[in-house]
Amino acid sequence: MSSPKQAGGRPRDSRVDHAITRATRELLAEAGYAGITVDAVAERAGIGKAAIYRRYAGKQEMVFAAAVHDMSIAPPPDQGSLRADLAALARDIAESLSAPGAPTLLGLFADVSSDEAALTRIRDTFLERERACVAEVLDRAARRGELTSHPGLTPVHALLTGPILTWLLALRHTDTGDLDTFVTTLADLLTKALTSP
Amino acid sequence: MSSPKQAGGRPRDSRVDHAITRATRELLAEAGYAGITVDAVAERAGIGKAAIYRRYAGKQEMVFAAAVHDMSIAPPPDQGSLRADLAALARDIAESLSAPGAPTLLGLFADVSSDEAALTRIRDTFLERERACVAEVLDRAARRGELTSHPGLTPVHALLTGPILTWLLALRHTDTGDLDTFVTTLADLLTKALTSP
Amino acid sequence: MSSPKQAGGRPRDSRVDHAITRATRELLAEAGYAGITVDAVAERAGIGKAAIYRRYAGKQEMVFAAAVHDMSIAPPPDQGSLRADLAALARDIAESLSAPGAPTLLGLFADVSSDEAALTRIRDTFLERERACVAEVLDRAARRGELTSHPGLTPVHALLTGPILTWLLALRHTDTGDLDTFVTTLADLLTKALTSP
Amino acid sequence: MSSPKQAGGRPRDSRVDHAITRATRELLAEAGYAGITVDAVAERAGIGKAAIYRRYAGKQEMVFAAAVHDMSIAPPPDQGSLRADLAALARDIAESLSAPGAPTLLGLFADVSSDEAALTRIRDTFLERERACVAEVLDRAARRGELTSHPGLTPVHALLTGPILTWLLALRHTDTGDLDTFVTTLADLLTKALTSP
DNA sequence: ACATAATCGAGACGGTACGTCCCGTCTTAAG
DNA sequence: CTTAAGACGGGACGTACCGTCTCGATTATGT
């Protein structure tokens, strides 16, 4: 993101970095991904546009940098069982994707969907953390003896994140239940799918 | 979508409708949702912009109309078992979401995420069809005696569509397998989850 | 300046042309050539920037079009003598170059001095009119018998316009006299130079 | 121009002064007044921008300092007659204004035309030298008895510099003759104007 | 010898304007 | 009333300069 070059000259002011990130997050929350503008971020942050474009190649990178910061996720503490671990992880993922995260992430994916390099960067930054959490949870289950095998990391990851994303985006308004109920049901179904012989 | 007013005067030219739809789809494939412009569609279609805005309320509606046409799905013929039915349905959904469907749908969702009315329209047009297919497949399983109960339509729908969407968008590049393998694994896991006691 | 293409489509709105020209002239008078901006012109005129860039290739062309309109010059009515004709013409030129004309013209010359094509266009539009006036005045003198020969159109033109421009730009603040006095002295000296054997 | 403060500390490096001046002149010749930038001068000179702003209050001063260095003129040696003196002086002035002098001077005048103080500084530095030369030439003529009276320093100055500036800027491309011919004609006409009874 | 102080190149800073692009609307003439 | 063409007001984009500032390093002078 930032240029690694920092030989001579005045160093970057970290207060500017924070001001950009904070302003971006505020405006994402207020106006959403579609409604954010670089000029508005600069004005809100009290900085010049050049300071933004010195750090990020464009609006997408700026938003990405601000958004992923809200989406940092860590493996949940061991809950004692696969079902409880999955429920905890699902709750974490759901929280990280909640407003304004999900639409922002979606807008980003849509915006960069024809830019393979940018897509890869987003994937690597955001998805890899989730993937590592999934791997940790499955490892624990294997160590407990709950699982002797599983269908692979990617399907489990997809079955965990995909339904949550879909529910938040589209099904929330259809469903009669709330997010907690959905997440619990999801963890339950996923546990069955993995532990069924 | 189209204006209901069409009393007297020259009737709309249906070739214009088709030209708009075809041009939109071509440009979606070439440039993606973020890269498409109304001017470009009009030029490619050899028509005027007014002809588009007479039919659609905006860019989003135009794209939506063109995109959902590729996404119409119907309940698959009875495959004899829940597992096979789920696999067939998953395959149909995966196909309907394949390029350029998924990023387009995402861009639309992101664009309209702050417009509740438009969001509802997209949801109702696109998701209801899927939901009906899921219901049909579950009904068949119930009639066969494979299922005595299930956790509700929405969770099953989410567990079917969500992982496919996520895999197409993000995990495809990580996974070693192909779409068919993933879809089969998904149907398998889902069957276990539903039929496990 | 304007594109000659005008086959189909909505025609240019002449009120927009006038609004641009008026706003440009007002802002030139208020802020000078260096202080004018395209955004300010658009705002003052109550139009979009695109309407300006549809007509002019850039700021320079816009300013030029507005400035030359103020600088139209015509041969003065026959004053009965070369001296009186020159005095009248000098007065006209001085008026056409007076604020904000002279600095504007200068800024333009400086701005485009490395663009031979633009320079030629300015020259042709502005200087040719003056040159024709000089020619007319010399012709009259020849018909009256005041002149049997003259050193050429260009030197006379230069001796008329050059001193006025220089005085307005630089010497006005040094000189004790006013513009009228200077113009009279100039016409007097020029008459002597031309009629001296 | 330069700050008078220079009590303690590291003294200014005169190589920096020369590098600035040379780079400014090179870039003026290449890109003209409108095309020159402070960053470009600094880069070309291999120095930092601060070194420029430590010496000059702004771009205009920097350019002015570099440009007038090419424009210093002195009274020509006595040529024995008013006509010859004027021709020699006209030639000197023409040379001092030749590329890139004239457009640069113009750009400066246009840029500072709303800044009375800067305008005065340019005028005093540049025009006063010319004015002194004109005075010297007229004095010689008076001492020779060629002139008993003249219309004042300012008109003569305007009639000498103005036509040359105008010719260089605008008429050069129209005229069939060259600068030498024009300068000779100018000196001739000016002599007639001054010596005619 | 060593602190003081102004210099140096490099480059980030807040601003401002540029010229381009697109949106959704409006205005033509032709059919 | 629809059509193709295209101008309209509005507004965001990303770039380029301006003149200021901050960094670490250098280079003289005054003690």
CSV table of N, CA and C in Angstrom, one decimal, chain D residues 110-188:
chain,number,residue,atom,x,y,z
D,110,ALA,N,2.2,39.9,-16.7
D,110,ALA,CA,0.8,39.5,-16.6
D,110,ALA,C,0.5,38.9,-15.2
D,111,ASP,N,1.5,38.1,-14.8
D,111,ASP,CA,1.3,37.4,-13.5
D,111,ASP,C,1.2,38.4,-12.3
D,112,VAL,N,2.0,39.4,-12.4
D,112,VAL,CA,2.1,40.3,-11.2
D,112,VAL,C,1.2,41.6,-11.4
D,113,SER,N,0.4,41.6,-12.5
D,113,SER,CA,-0.3,42.8,-12.9
D,113,SER,C,-1.2,43.3,-11.8
D,114,SER,N,-1.6,42.4,-10.9
D,114,SER,CA,-2.5,42.8,-9.8
D,114,SER,C,-1.7,43.0,-8.5
D,115,ASP,N,-0.4,42.9,-8.6
D,115,ASP,CA,0.4,43.0,-7.4
D,115,ASP,C,1.3,44.2,-7.6
D,116,GLU,N,0.8,45.4,-7.1
D,116,GLU,CA,1.5,46.6,-7.4
D,116,GLU,C,3.0,46.6,-7.0
D,117,ALA,N,3.2,46.1,-5.8
D,117,ALA,CA,4.6,46.1,-5.3
D,117,ALA,C,5.6,45.3,-6.2
D,118,ALA,N,5.1,44.1,-6.6
D,118,ALA,CA,6.0,43.3,-7.5
D,118,ALA,C,6.2,44.0,-8.8
D,119,LEU,N,5.1,44.6,-9.3
D,119,LEU,CA,5.1,45.3,-10.6
D,119,LEU,C,6.2,46.4,-10.5
D,120,THR,N,6.1,47.2,-9.5
D,120,THR,CA,7.1,48.3,-9.3
D,120,THR,C,8.5,47.8,-9.3
D,121,ARG,N,8.7,46.7,-8.6
D,121,ARG,CA,10.1,46.1,-8.5
D,121,ARG,C,10.6,45.8,-9.9
D,122,ILE,N,9.8,45.1,-10.7
D,122,ILE,CA,10.2,44.7,-12.0
D,122,ILE,C,10.5,46.0,-12.8
D,123,ARG,N,9.5,46.9,-12.8
D,123,ARG,CA,9.7,48.1,-13.6
D,123,ARG,C,11.0,48.8,-13.2
D,124,ASP,N,11.2,49.0,-11.9
D,124,ASP,CA,12.4,49.7,-11.5
D,124,ASP,C,13.7,49.0,-11.9
D,125,THR,N,13.7,47.7,-11.8
D,125,THR,CA,14.9,47.0,-12.2
D,125,THR,C,15.2,47.0,-13.7
D,126,PHE,N,14.1,46.8,-14.4
D,126,PHE,CA,14.3,46.6,-15.8
D,126,PHE,C,14.2,47.9,-16.6
D,127,LEU,N,13.1,48.6,-16.4
D,127,LEU,CA,12.8,49.8,-17.2
D,127,LEU,C,13.8,51.0,-16.9
D,128,GLU,N,14.2,51.1,-15.7
D,128,GLU,CA,15.0,52.3,-15.4
D,128,GLU,C,16.3,52.3,-16.1
D,129,ARG,N,16.8,51.1,-16.4
D,129,ARG,CA,18.1,51.0,-17.1
D,129,ARG,C,17.9,51.5,-18.5
D,130,GLU,N,16.8,51.0,-19.1
D,130,GLU,CA,16.5,51.5,-20.5
D,130,GLU,C,16.3,53.0,-20.5
D,131,ARG,N,15.5,53.5,-19.5
D,131,ARG,CA,15.2,54.9,-19.5
D,131,ARG,C,16.5,55.7,-19.4
D,132,ALA,N,17.4,55.3,-18.6
D,132,ALA,CA,18.7,56.0,-18.5
D,132,ALA,C,19.5,56.0,-19.8
D,133,CYS,N,19.4,54.9,-20.5
D,133,CYS,CA,20.1,54.9,-21.8
D,133,CYS,C,19.4,55.9,-22.8
D,134,VAL,N,18.1,55.9,-22.8
D,134,VAL,CA,17.4,56.8,-23.6
D,134,VAL,C,17.8,58.3,-23.3
D,135,ALA,N,17.9,58.6,-22.0
D,135,ALA,CA,18.2,59.9,-21.5
D,135,ALA,C,19.6,60.3,-22.0
D,136,GLU,N,20.6,59.3,-21.9
D,136,GLU,CA,21.9,59.5,-22.3
D,136,GLU,C,22.0,59.9,-23.8
D,137,VAL,N,21.3,59.1,-24.6
D,137,VAL,CA,21.3,59.3,-26.0
D,137,VAL,C,20.7,60.7,-26.4
D,138,LEU,N,19.6,61.0,-25.7
D,138,LEU,CA,19.0,62.3,-26.0
D,138,LEU,C,20.0,63.5,-25.6
D,139,ASP,N,20.6,63.3,-24.4
D,139,ASP,CA,21.6,64.3,-24.0
D,139,ASP,C,22.7,64.5,-25.0
D,140,ARG,N,23.2,63.4,-25.5
D,140,ARG,CA,24.3,63.6,-26.5
D,140,ARG,C,23.8,64.4,-27.7
D,141,ALA,N,22.6,64.1,-28.1
D,141,ALA,CA,22.0,64.8,-29.3
D,141,ALA,C,21.9,66.3,-29.0
D,142,ALA,N,21.5,66.5,-27.7
D,142,ALA,CA,21.3,67.9,-27.4
D,142,ALA,C,22.7,68.6,-27.4
D,143,ARG,N,23.7,67.9,-26.8
D,143,ARG,CA,25.0,68.5,-26.8
D,143,ARG,C,25.6,68.7,-28.2
D,144,ARG,N,25.2,67.8,-29.1
D,144,ARG,CA,25.7,68.0,-30.5
D,144,ARG,C,24.9,69.1,-31.2
D,145,GLY,N,23.8,69.5,-30.7
D,145,GLY,CA,23.0,70.6,-31.3
D,145,GLY,C,21.9,70.0,-32.3
D,146,GLU,N,21.8,68.6,-32.3
D,146,GLU,CA,20.8,68.0,-33.2
D,146,GLU,C,19.4,68.2,-32.7
D,147,LEU,N,19.3,68.4,-31.3
D,147,LEU,CA,18.0,68.5,-30.7
D,147,LEU,C,18.0,69.8,-29.9
D,148,THR,N,17.0,70.6,-30.0
D,148,THR,CA,16.8,71.7,-29.1
D,148,THR,C,15.8,71.4,-28.1
D,149,SER,N,14.9,70.6,-28.4
D,149,SER,CA,13.8,70.2,-27.5
D,149,SER,C,13.4,68.8,-27.8
D,150,HIS,N,12.7,68.1,-26.8
D,150,HIS,CA,12.1,66.8,-27.2
D,150,HIS,C,10.9,66.6,-26.3
D,151,PRO,N,10.0,65.7,-26.7
D,151,PRO,CA,8.7,65.6,-26.1
D,151,PRO,C,8.7,65.0,-24.7
D,152,GLY,N,9.8,64.7,-24.2
D,152,GLY,CA,9.9,64.1,-22.9
D,152,GLY,C,10.5,62.7,-22.9
D,153,LEU,N,11.0,62.2,-21.8
D,153,LEU,CA,11.7,61.0,-21.8
D,153,LEU,C,10.7,59.8,-22.0
D,154,THR,N,9.6,59.8,-21.4
D,154,THR,CA,8.7,58.7,-21.4
D,154,THR,C,8.2,58.4,-22.9
D,155,PRO,N,7.7,59.4,-23.6
D,155,PRO,CA,7.3,59.1,-25.0
D,155,PRO,C,8.4,58.6,-25.8
D,156,VAL,N,9.6,59.1,-25.7
D,156,VAL,CA,10.7,58.6,-26.5
D,156,VAL,C,11.0,57.1,-26.1
D,157,HIS,N,11.0,56.9,-24.8
D,157,HIS,CA,11.2,55.5,-24.4
D,157,HIS,C,10.1,54.6,-24.9
D,158,ALA,N,8.9,55.0,-24.8
D,158,ALA,CA,7.8,54.2,-25.3
D,158,ALA,C,7.9,53.9,-26.8
D,159,LEU,N,8.3,55.0,-27.5
D,159,LEU,CA,8.4,54.8,-29.0
D,159,LEU,C,9.5,54.0,-29.4
D,160,LEU,N,10.5,53.8,-28.5
D,160,LEU,CA,11.6,53.0,-28.8
D,160,LEU,C,11.4,51.5,-28.4
D,161,THR,N,11.0,51.3,-27.2
D,161,THR,CA,10.8,49.9,-26.6
D,161,THR,C,9.6,49.3,-27.1
D,162,GLY,N,8.5,50.1,-27.1
D,162,GLY,CA,7.2,49.5,-27.5
D,162,GLY,C,7.1,48.8,-28.9
D,163,PRO,N,7.6,49.5,-29.9
D,163,PRO,CA,7.5,48.8,-31.2
D,163,PRO,C,8.4,47.6,-31.3
D,164,ILE,N,9.5,47.6,-30.6
D,164,ILE,CA,10.4,46.4,-30.6
D,164,ILE,C,9.7,45.3,-29.9
D,165,LEU,N,9.1,45.5,-28.8
D,165,LEU,CA,8.4,44.5,-28.0
D,165,LEU,C,7.3,43.9,-28.9
D,166,THR,N,6.5,44.8,-29.5
D,166,THR,CA,5.4,44.4,-30.3
D,166,THR,C,5.8,43.5,-31.5
D,167,TRP,N,6.9,44.0,-32.1
D,167,TRP,CA,7.4,43.3,-33.3
D,167,TRP,C,7.9,41.9,-32.9
D,168,LEU,N,8.6,41.8,-31.8
D,168,LEU,CA,9.1,40.5,-31.4
D,168,LEU,C,8.0,39.6,-31.0
D,169,LEU,N,7.0,40.1,-30.3
D,169,LEU,CA,5.9,39.3,-29.8
D,169,LEU,C,5.0,38.8,-31.0
D,170,ALA,N,4.6,39.8,-31.8
D,170,ALA,CA,3.5,39.5,-32.6
D,170,ALA,C,3.7,39.7,-34.1
D,171,LEU,N,4.5,40.7,-34.4
D,171,LEU,CA,4.6,41.1,-35.8
D,171,LEU,C,5.7,40.4,-36.6
D,172,ARG,N,6.6,39.8,-35.9
D,172,ARG,CA,7.7,39.1,-36.5
D,172,ARG,C,7.2,38.1,-37.5
D,173,HIS,N,6.1,37.4,-37.2
D,173,HIS,CA,5.7,36.4,-38.0
D,173,HIS,C,4.9,36.9,-39.2
D,174,THR,N,4.5,38.2,-39.2
D,174,THR,CA,3.7,38.8,-40.3
D,174,THR,C,4.7,39.5,-41.2
D,175,ASP,N,5.7,40.1,-40.6
D,175,ASP,CA,6.6,40.9,-41.4
D,175,ASP,C,7.4,40.1,-42.4
D,176,THR,N,7.7,40.7,-43.5
D,176,THR,CA,8.6,40.0,-44.5
D,176,THR,C,10.1,40.2,-44.1
D,177,GLY,N,10.4,41.3,-43.4
D,177,GLY,CA,11.8,41.6,-43.1
D,177,GLY,C,12.3,40.9,-41.9
D,178,ASP,N,13.5,41.2,-41.5
D,178,ASP,CA,14.1,40.7,-40.3
D,178,ASP,C,14.2,41.7,-39.3
D,179,LEU,N,14.7,41.3,-38.1
D,179,LEU,CA,14.8,42.3,-37.0
D,179,LEU,C,15.7,43.5,-37.3
D,180,ASP,N,16.8,43.2,-37.9
D,180,ASP,CA,17.8,44.3,-38.2
D,180,ASP,C,17.1,45.4,-39.1
D,181,THR,N,16.4,44.9,-40.1
D,181,THR,CA,15.7,45.9,-41.0
D,181,THR,C,14.7,46.7,-40.2
D,182,PHE,N,14.0,46.0,-39.3
D,182,PHE,CA,12.9,46.7,-38.6
D,182,PHE,C,13.6,47.7,-37.6
D,183,VAL,N,14.6,47.3,-37.0
D,183,VAL,CA,15.3,48.2,-36.0
D,183,VAL,C,15.8,49.4,-36.7
D,184,THR,N,16.4,49.2,-37.9
D,184,THR,CA,16.9,50.4,-38.6
D,184,THR,C,15.8,51.3,-39.0
D,185,THR,N,14.7,50.7,-39.5
D,185,THR,CA,13.5,51.5,-39.9
D,185,THR,C,13.0,52.3,-38.7
D,186,LEU,N,13.0,51.6,-37.6
D,186,LEU,CA,12.5,52.3,-36.4
D,186,LEU,C,13.3,53.5,-36.0
D,187,ALA,N,14.6,53.3,-36.0
D,187,ALA,CA,15.6,54.3,-35.6
D,187,ALA,C,15.4,55.5,-36.6
D,188,ASP,N,15.2,55.2,-37.8
D,188,ASP,CA,15.1,56.2,-38.8
D,188,ASP,C,13.8,57.1,-38.6
